[in-house]
Short mmCIF file of C-alpha atoms in Angstrom, two decimals:
data_model
loop_
_atom_site.label_atom_id
_atom_site.label_comp_id
_atom_site.label_asym_id
_atom_site.label_seq_id
_atom_site.Cartn_x
_atom_site.Cartn_y
_atom_site.Cartn_z
CA MET A 1 -0.10 -0.14 0.22
CA SER A 2 1.27 3.16 -0.68
CA SER A 3 2.08 5.44 1.32
CA ASN A 4 -0.22 8.42 -0.03
CA SER A 5 -3.22 5.77 1.14
CA PRO A 6 -5.84 7.09 3.57
CA LEU A 7 -5.29 4.29 6.03
CA SER A 8 -1.40 5.47 6.02
CA SER A 9 -2.29 9.01 7.80
CA LEU A 10 -4.51 8.03 9.99
CA HIS A 11 -3.53 8.25 13.55
CA TRP A 12 -3.85 6.30 16.18
CA PRO A 13 -3.01 7.54 19.28
CA GLY A 14 -3.46 6.56 23.01
CA ARG A 15 -3.53 2.97 22.67
CA SER A 16 -0.60 0.67 23.72
CA GLY A 17 1.32 -0.98 20.80
CA PRO A 18 1.13 -0.27 16.66
CA ALA A 19 -1.33 0.93 14.12
CA PRO A 20 -3.04 -1.59 12.64
CA ASP A 21 -1.08 -2.95 9.89
CA ALA A 22 -1.76 -1.87 6.30
CA SER A 23 0.59 -4.98 4.51
CA LYS A 24 -2.98 -7.56 5.50
CA PRO A 25 -6.46 -6.79 3.66
CA ALA A 26 -8.56 -5.33 6.24
CA ARG A 27 -11.99 -5.58 6.15
CA GLN A 28 -14.12 -2.78 4.03
CA GLY A 29 -17.55 -3.13 5.54
CA ARG A 30 -20.26 -1.24 3.43
CA ILE A 31 -21.74 1.79 2.99
CA VAL A 32 -25.60 1.48 2.89
CA ASP A 33 -26.79 4.99 2.12
CA CYS A 34 -25.65 8.13 1.74
CA GLY A 35 -27.97 11.64 1.38
CA VAL A 36 -27.61 15.18 0.94
CA TYR A 37 -31.10 16.91 3.12
CA VAL A 38 -32.56 20.54 2.70
CA ASP A 39 -34.98 21.36 4.49
CA GLY A 40 -35.38 17.77 5.16
CA ARG A 41 -36.13 16.94 1.36
CA ARG A 42 -33.34 14.92 -0.17
CA LEU A 43 -31.59 16.30 -3.07
CA TRP A 44 -30.25 13.07 -4.87
CA GLU A 45 -31.27 9.48 -4.48
CA GLN A 46 -27.58 7.97 -4.30
CA CYS A 47 -24.10 9.96 -4.81
CA THR A 48 -20.90 9.17 -2.72
CA TYR A 49 -20.41 10.89 0.59
CA LYS A 50 -17.62 13.24 -0.89
CA ASN A 51 -19.88 14.98 -3.71
CA ALA A 52 -22.54 14.95 -1.08
CA LEU A 53 -20.74 16.92 1.72
CA ALA A 54 -19.04 19.41 -1.21
CA GLU A 55 -22.27 20.13 -2.40
CA VAL A 56 -23.46 21.09 1.40
CA ARG A 57 -20.25 22.88 1.67
CA GLU A 58 -20.93 24.62 -0.73
CA ARG A 59 -24.76 25.72 -0.59
CA LYS A 60 -24.14 26.51 2.84
CA GLU A 61 -27.26 24.22 4.45
CA GLY A 62 -28.36 20.75 4.82
CA PHE A 63 -26.84 18.24 6.03
CA VAL A 64 -25.10 14.79 4.38
CA TRP A 65 -26.11 11.29 5.91
CA LEU A 66 -24.26 8.39 6.05
CA GLY A 67 -25.08 5.13 7.00
CA LEU A 68 -22.17 2.29 7.22
CA LEU A 69 -22.28 -0.91 7.73
CA GLU A 70 -19.90 -2.46 9.47
CA PRO A 71 -16.58 -0.19 7.81
CA GLY A 72 -13.23 -1.84 8.41
CA VAL A 73 -9.99 0.80 8.55
CA GLU A 74 -9.29 1.66 5.62
CA LEU A 75 -12.70 2.87 4.41
CA MET A 76 -13.32 4.60 8.00
CA SER A 77 -9.83 6.09 7.38
CA ASP A 78 -11.22 8.01 4.37
CA VAL A 79 -14.13 8.66 5.50
CA ALA A 80 -12.04 10.60 8.81
CA GLN A 81 -10.22 12.95 6.48
CA THR A 82 -13.58 13.57 4.21
CA PHE A 83 -15.09 14.51 7.86
CA GLY A 84 -12.58 16.12 9.94
CA LEU A 85 -13.22 13.34 12.90
CA HIS A 86 -11.31 12.40 15.62
CA SER A 87 -9.10 9.15 15.30
CA LEU A 88 -9.80 7.88 18.71
CA ALA A 89 -13.56 7.45 18.12
CA VAL A 90 -12.88 5.94 14.80
CA GLU A 91 -11.09 3.46 15.63
CA ASP A 92 -13.95 3.44 18.28
CA ALA A 93 -16.09 2.86 15.01
CA VAL A 94 -13.73 -0.13 13.32
CA LYS A 95 -13.44 -2.03 16.42
CA ALA A 96 -16.15 -2.06 18.21
CA HIS A 97 -17.29 -3.84 21.43
CA GLN A 98 -17.63 -0.30 23.71
CA ARG A 99 -19.90 0.56 25.99
CA PRO A 100 -22.36 3.27 25.95
CA LYS A 101 -20.52 6.19 25.71
CA LEU A 102 -21.26 10.16 24.80
CA GLU A 103 -17.86 12.20 23.54
CA ARG A 104 -17.45 15.28 22.33
CA TYR A 105 -14.66 16.46 19.44
CA ASP A 106 -15.11 20.65 19.20
CA ASP A 107 -18.28 20.16 17.19
CA ILE A 108 -18.24 16.80 16.33
CA LEU A 109 -20.47 14.24 18.94
CA PHE A 110 -19.66 10.75 19.22
CA LEU A 111 -22.61 8.82 20.76
CA VAL A 112 -22.01 4.55 21.15
CA LEU A 113 -25.48 2.60 21.63
CA ARG A 114 -25.40 -0.77 22.21
CA THR A 115 -28.52 -2.50 20.24
CA VAL A 116 -30.00 -6.40 21.06
CA ARG A 117 -32.46 -8.57 19.87
CA TYR A 118 -34.27 -11.44 21.68
CA HIS A 119 -34.46 -14.82 20.56
CA GLU A 120 -37.28 -17.59 21.06
CA HIS A 121 -36.74 -19.89 22.64
CA GLU A 122 -38.09 -23.10 25.11
CA LEU A 123 -38.87 -22.84 28.20
CA ASN A 124 -36.31 -24.87 30.12
CA SER A 125 -33.64 -23.54 26.90
CA VAL A 126 -29.81 -22.81 27.81
CA ALA A 127 -29.86 -21.39 24.81
CA GLU A 128 -28.22 -17.79 23.96
CA ILE A 129 -32.21 -15.64 24.73
CA VAL A 130 -30.09 -12.44 23.94
CA ASP A 131 -27.94 -10.87 21.82
CA THR A 132 -26.27 -7.53 21.06
CA GLY A 133 -24.37 -5.45 18.79
CA GLU A 134 -23.49 -1.14 17.86
CA ILE A 135 -24.58 1.48 16.65
CA MET A 136 -22.07 4.89 16.24
CA VAL A 137 -23.80 8.10 15.45
CA PHE A 138 -21.12 10.92 14.60
CA VAL A 139 -23.23 14.50 14.79
CA GLY A 140 -21.13 17.39 12.98
CA PRO A 141 -22.42 21.06 11.72
CA ASP A 142 -23.14 19.56 8.67
CA PHE A 143 -23.20 15.73 8.60
CA ALA A 144 -24.67 12.93 10.51
CA ILE A 145 -22.67 9.32 10.41
CA THR A 146 -24.53 6.29 11.37
CA VAL A 147 -21.83 3.09 11.86
CA ARG A 148 -23.80 -0.27 12.16
CA HIS A 149 -22.21 -3.72 13.82
CA GLY A 150 -24.50 -6.49 13.98
CA ASP A 151 -27.10 -8.23 12.46
CA HIS A 152 -29.92 -6.24 13.52
CA THR A 153 -31.36 -2.73 15.01
CA GLU A 154 -31.16 -1.84 10.78
CA LEU A 155 -31.12 2.30 10.64
CA ALA A 156 -32.92 1.64 7.35
CA GLY A 157 -36.78 3.02 8.03
CA VAL A 158 -35.48 5.24 10.34
CA ARG A 159 -34.03 6.63 7.47
CA LYS A 160 -37.43 6.37 5.79
CA ASP A 161 -39.20 6.92 8.60
CA LEU A 162 -37.26 10.56 8.86
CA GLU A 163 -37.34 10.91 5.15
CA SER A 164 -41.03 11.01 5.93
CA ASP A 165 -41.15 13.84 8.52
CA PRO A 166 -39.49 17.14 6.63
CA GLN A 167 -40.13 18.97 9.60
CA GLN A 168 -38.50 16.96 11.71
CA LEU A 169 -35.14 16.36 9.59
CA ALA A 170 -34.94 19.87 8.81
CA LEU A 171 -33.92 20.10 12.08
CA GLY A 172 -30.28 18.55 11.04
CA PRO A 173 -27.87 16.25 12.09
CA GLY A 174 -29.39 15.94 15.43
CA ALA A 175 -32.79 14.66 13.90
CA VAL A 176 -31.24 11.86 12.55
CA LEU A 177 -29.45 11.28 16.68
CA HIS A 178 -32.63 11.65 18.52
CA ALA A 179 -34.13 8.97 15.61
CA VAL A 180 -31.58 6.65 16.19
CA ALA A 181 -31.71 6.71 19.70
CA ASP A 182 -35.46 6.29 19.91
CA ARG A 183 -35.04 3.34 17.53
CA VAL A 184 -32.51 1.48 19.65
CA VAL A 185 -34.63 2.71 22.95
CA ASP A 186 -37.96 1.28 21.59
CA SER A 187 -36.33 -2.38 21.26
CA TYR A 188 -35.22 -2.26 24.60
CA VAL A 189 -38.97 -2.09 25.40
CA SER A 190 -39.88 -4.82 23.04
CA VAL A 191 -36.58 -6.69 24.14
CA THR A 192 -37.99 -6.51 28.26
CA ALA A 193 -41.07 -7.23 27.08
CA ALA A 194 -40.23 -9.93 25.90
CA ILE A 195 -37.60 -10.60 28.72
CA GLU A 196 -40.46 -10.05 30.81
CA GLU A 197 -43.28 -12.86 29.99
CA ASP A 198 -40.12 -15.56 30.93
CA VAL A 199 -39.88 -14.02 33.68
CA ASP A 200 -43.54 -14.81 34.28
CA ALA A 201 -43.26 -17.95 33.05
CA MET A 202 -40.20 -19.46 35.51
CA GLU A 203 -42.50 -18.04 38.65
CA GLU A 204 -45.62 -19.92 36.92
CA ALA A 205 -43.42 -22.74 36.55
CA VAL A 206 -41.54 -22.53 39.78
CA PHE A 207 -44.72 -22.73 42.30
CA THR A 208 -46.69 -25.04 40.56
CA PRO A 209 -45.52 -27.95 42.64
CA THR A 210 -46.72 -30.13 39.23
CA THR A 211 -43.64 -28.54 37.34
CA LYS A 212 -40.61 -29.63 36.56
CA LEU A 213 -38.23 -26.52 35.74
CA ARG A 214 -34.37 -26.87 35.65
CA ILE A 215 -32.64 -24.78 37.86
CA GLU A 216 -30.07 -24.51 34.31
CA ALA A 217 -32.96 -22.31 32.59
CA ILE A 218 -33.44 -20.50 35.53
CA TYR A 219 -29.64 -19.16 35.47
CA GLN A 220 -28.82 -18.91 31.69
CA LEU A 221 -32.16 -15.99 32.02
CA LYS A 222 -30.04 -14.69 34.63
CA ARG A 223 -27.37 -13.81 32.84
CA GLU A 224 -28.71 -12.68 29.87
CA VAL A 225 -30.97 -10.63 31.51
CA VAL A 226 -26.77 -9.05 33.51
CA GLU A 227 -26.02 -8.95 29.39
CA LEU A 228 -29.25 -7.04 28.80
CA ARG A 229 -28.48 -4.78 32.10
CA ARG A 230 -24.70 -3.89 30.73
CA ALA A 231 -25.96 -3.03 27.46
CA VAL A 232 -28.85 -0.29 28.90
CA LYS A 233 -27.62 0.72 32.14
CA PRO A 234 -25.05 2.24 30.69
CA LEU A 235 -27.15 5.04 28.07
CA GLN A 236 -28.68 6.53 30.92
CA LEU A 237 -25.14 8.99 31.51
CA PRO A 238 -25.12 10.14 27.58
CA LEU A 239 -28.99 10.23 27.18
CA GLN A 240 -29.01 12.36 30.19
CA VAL A 241 -25.77 14.31 29.22
CA LEU A 242 -28.01 15.18 25.85
CA THR A 243 -31.10 15.71 27.40
CA HIS A 244 -29.61 18.94 30.02
CA ASP A 245 -26.08 19.99 28.64
CA THR A 246 -27.54 23.15 26.79
CA THR A 247 -23.52 23.72 25.55
CA LEU A 248 -23.38 20.67 23.41
CA PRO A 249 -24.25 21.74 19.87
CA LEU A 250 -27.51 20.28 19.59
CA PRO A 251 -30.66 22.72 19.05
CA LYS A 252 -33.87 23.15 21.62
CA GLU A 253 -36.12 21.01 19.76
CA ILE A 254 -33.84 17.70 19.71
CA ARG A 255 -33.41 18.09 23.49
CA ARG A 256 -37.17 17.58 24.01
CA TYR A 257 -37.52 15.28 21.95
CA LEU A 258 -34.48 13.32 23.22
CA ARG A 259 -36.43 13.82 27.05
CA ASP A 260 -38.89 10.96 26.51
CA VAL A 261 -36.24 8.72 25.40
CA THR A 262 -34.93 9.28 28.49
CA ASP A 263 -37.88 9.12 30.12
CA HIS A 264 -38.10 5.43 28.22
CA HIS A 265 -34.61 4.25 28.68
CA THR A 266 -34.90 5.09 32.40
CA ALA A 267 -38.18 2.53 33.18
CA VAL A 268 -36.57 0.39 30.89
CA THR A 269 -33.81 -0.17 33.17
CA GLU A 270 -35.29 -0.19 36.55
CA GLN A 271 -38.10 -2.99 34.83
CA ILE A 272 -34.48 -4.84 33.99
CA LEU A 273 -32.90 -4.61 37.63
CA ASP A 274 -36.21 -5.94 38.90
CA PHE A 275 -36.16 -8.95 36.90
CA ASN A 276 -32.63 -9.63 37.97
CA GLU A 277 -33.72 -9.21 41.17
CA SER A 278 -36.89 -11.55 40.43
CA LEU A 279 -34.30 -14.03 39.20
CA SER A 280 -32.52 -14.27 41.81
CA ALA A 281 -35.52 -14.67 44.31
CA LEU A 282 -36.78 -17.28 41.76
CA ILE A 283 -33.26 -19.95 42.02
CA ASN A 284 -33.67 -19.53 45.80
CA ALA A 285 -37.12 -20.64 45.28
CA ALA A 286 -36.40 -23.62 43.06
CA LEU A 287 -33.47 -24.51 45.03
CA ALA A 288 -35.56 -25.12 47.82
CA LYS A 289 -37.80 -26.79 46.05
CA VAL A 290 -35.44 -29.40 45.29
CA SER A 291 -34.38 -29.97 48.85
CA VAL A 292 -37.99 -30.18 50.00
CA GLN A 293 -38.64 -33.10 47.07
CA GLN A 294 -34.97 -34.29 48.15
CA ASN A 295 -36.59 -35.30 51.73
CA THR A 296 -39.40 -36.32 50.35
CA ASP A 297 -37.88 -38.67 48.55
CA MET A 298 -35.46 -39.86 51.20
CA ARG A 299 -38.42 -39.70 53.11
CA LYS A 300 -39.85 -41.91 51.36
CA ILE A 301 -36.70 -43.77 50.84
CA SER A 302 -36.65 -44.84 55.17
CA ALA A 303 -40.14 -45.68 55.31
CA TYR A 304 -39.56 -48.98 52.69
CA ALA A 305 -36.66 -49.61 54.29
CA ALA A 306 -37.99 -49.85 57.19
CA MET A 307 -40.61 -51.68 56.18
CA ALA A 308 -38.76 -53.89 54.00
CA ALA A 309 -36.19 -54.39 57.23
CA VAL A 310 -39.44 -56.24 59.02
CA PRO A 311 -39.50 -59.08 56.71
CA THR A 312 -35.86 -59.36 56.38
CA MET A 313 -35.31 -59.49 60.04
CA ILE A 314 -38.01 -62.38 60.54
CA ALA A 315 -37.05 -64.37 57.88
CA GLY A 316 -33.30 -63.63 58.32
CA VAL A 317 -34.43 -65.13 61.97
CA TYR A 318 -35.69 -68.29 60.78
CA GLY A 319 -32.94 -69.11 57.83
CA MET A 320 -30.75 -69.56 60.67
CA ASN A 321 -29.31 -73.38 60.54
CA PHE A 322 -30.46 -74.17 63.68
CA GLU A 323 -32.30 -77.54 64.77
CA HIS A 324 -34.12 -76.98 68.06
CA MET A 325 -35.92 -73.78 67.07
CA PRO A 326 -40.15 -72.41 67.21
CA GLU A 327 -42.90 -73.88 64.85
CA LEU A 328 -40.72 -74.95 63.31
CA SER A 329 -42.63 -78.27 62.85
CA TRP A 330 -46.37 -76.50 63.49
CA THR A 331 -48.19 -76.99 60.98
CA TYR A 332 -49.62 -73.54 61.08
CA GLY A 333 -46.43 -71.84 61.48
CA TYR A 334 -45.54 -71.03 57.70
CA PRO A 335 -48.90 -69.33 57.41
CA VAL A 336 -48.78 -67.35 60.88
CA VAL A 337 -45.42 -65.83 60.31
CA ILE A 338 -46.14 -64.87 56.52
CA VAL A 339 -49.97 -63.26 57.98
CA LEU A 340 -47.39 -61.61 60.83
CA MET A 341 -45.02 -59.81 58.66
CA VAL A 342 -48.02 -58.57 56.22
CA GLY A 343 -49.51 -56.65 59.18
CA LEU A 344 -46.37 -55.46 60.52
CA CYS A 345 -45.32 -54.38 57.44
CA ALA A 346 -48.93 -53.13 57.12
CA LEU A 347 -49.02 -50.75 60.73
CA LEU A 348 -46.20 -49.26 59.24
CA TYR A 349 -47.10 -48.41 56.08
CA ALA A 350 -50.77 -46.79 57.80
CA ASN A 351 -47.79 -44.31 59.98
CA PHE A 352 -45.97 -43.52 57.83
CA HIS A 353 -48.90 -43.05 55.56
CA ARG A 354 -50.55 -40.80 58.79
CA ASN A 355 -46.88 -38.58 59.40
CA ASN A 356 -47.15 -37.66 55.58
CA TRP A 357 -43.81 -39.80 55.21
CA LEU A 358 -45.60 -41.94 51.53
#
């Protein structure tokens, strides 16, 4: 690769180790869509991001909305040079696996959101339930760049909805940030509702005597709830900053819309914390149920062993090879002993049954 390539000019400060090796093939990703919006209307159906940015800056109005899917270093470095993005934020956008956060680089905002998806599963299953991805949003004075990692929470619907609402889109790049955050938080709401049904079903199974539920399934759901909490809860602080910090380069109207997103996010976070507590209680209840069942089984085993001991003892006595023993020559000795053993076993059974051992 020549020294004039975009990759060679991108610096990666603040990290240990060398920059990515330019000699290795890079994952290119792809450009999902790019458009120029003026007064809430899209000018062209297709355009390159360089031409789009040049058009906006020549007009001195409107903004560019560029959508990327899992971009590689080479593509992202060229985008960074074109739009003037900070290299630290660009590295995060390429590598992904970031916690939700909000960073400001002069007049550019960088927001990281974790996306979630719910997988249908059986009640007793220990399969993966919640899948996570990421969306990064760069918002500048005349552009909005969305970077998506993962196969869910597609943004084509967000773009379509905004394009059908020119008044909202006319608010500028901040409208894209709000729309993406709103879509992601809405997905949190739907996933949380699905998990709530799982928790309710497990509660019913645990407290129904005839239903057998694997404790492993409860542990699995608890682990997935913890993963969901890690994806959702850290977004609380960035949303609060976006809502209340008047120094950020966002229109006042966008901050008002973001308050509604923050309210929904707070409700989801509280619900997820409730799930965690409920599942902890369910695990304790399930363990107690197993312990009670084991005690019940042990009592049954002990009762049957006691009943078996009676004929075993009598048969053991008469099985001794002594020549002079009582009732050996008595005509009714055998039936009397059989009746005696059955009677004693029946008496023991009735006593155990009365004390709920059987």
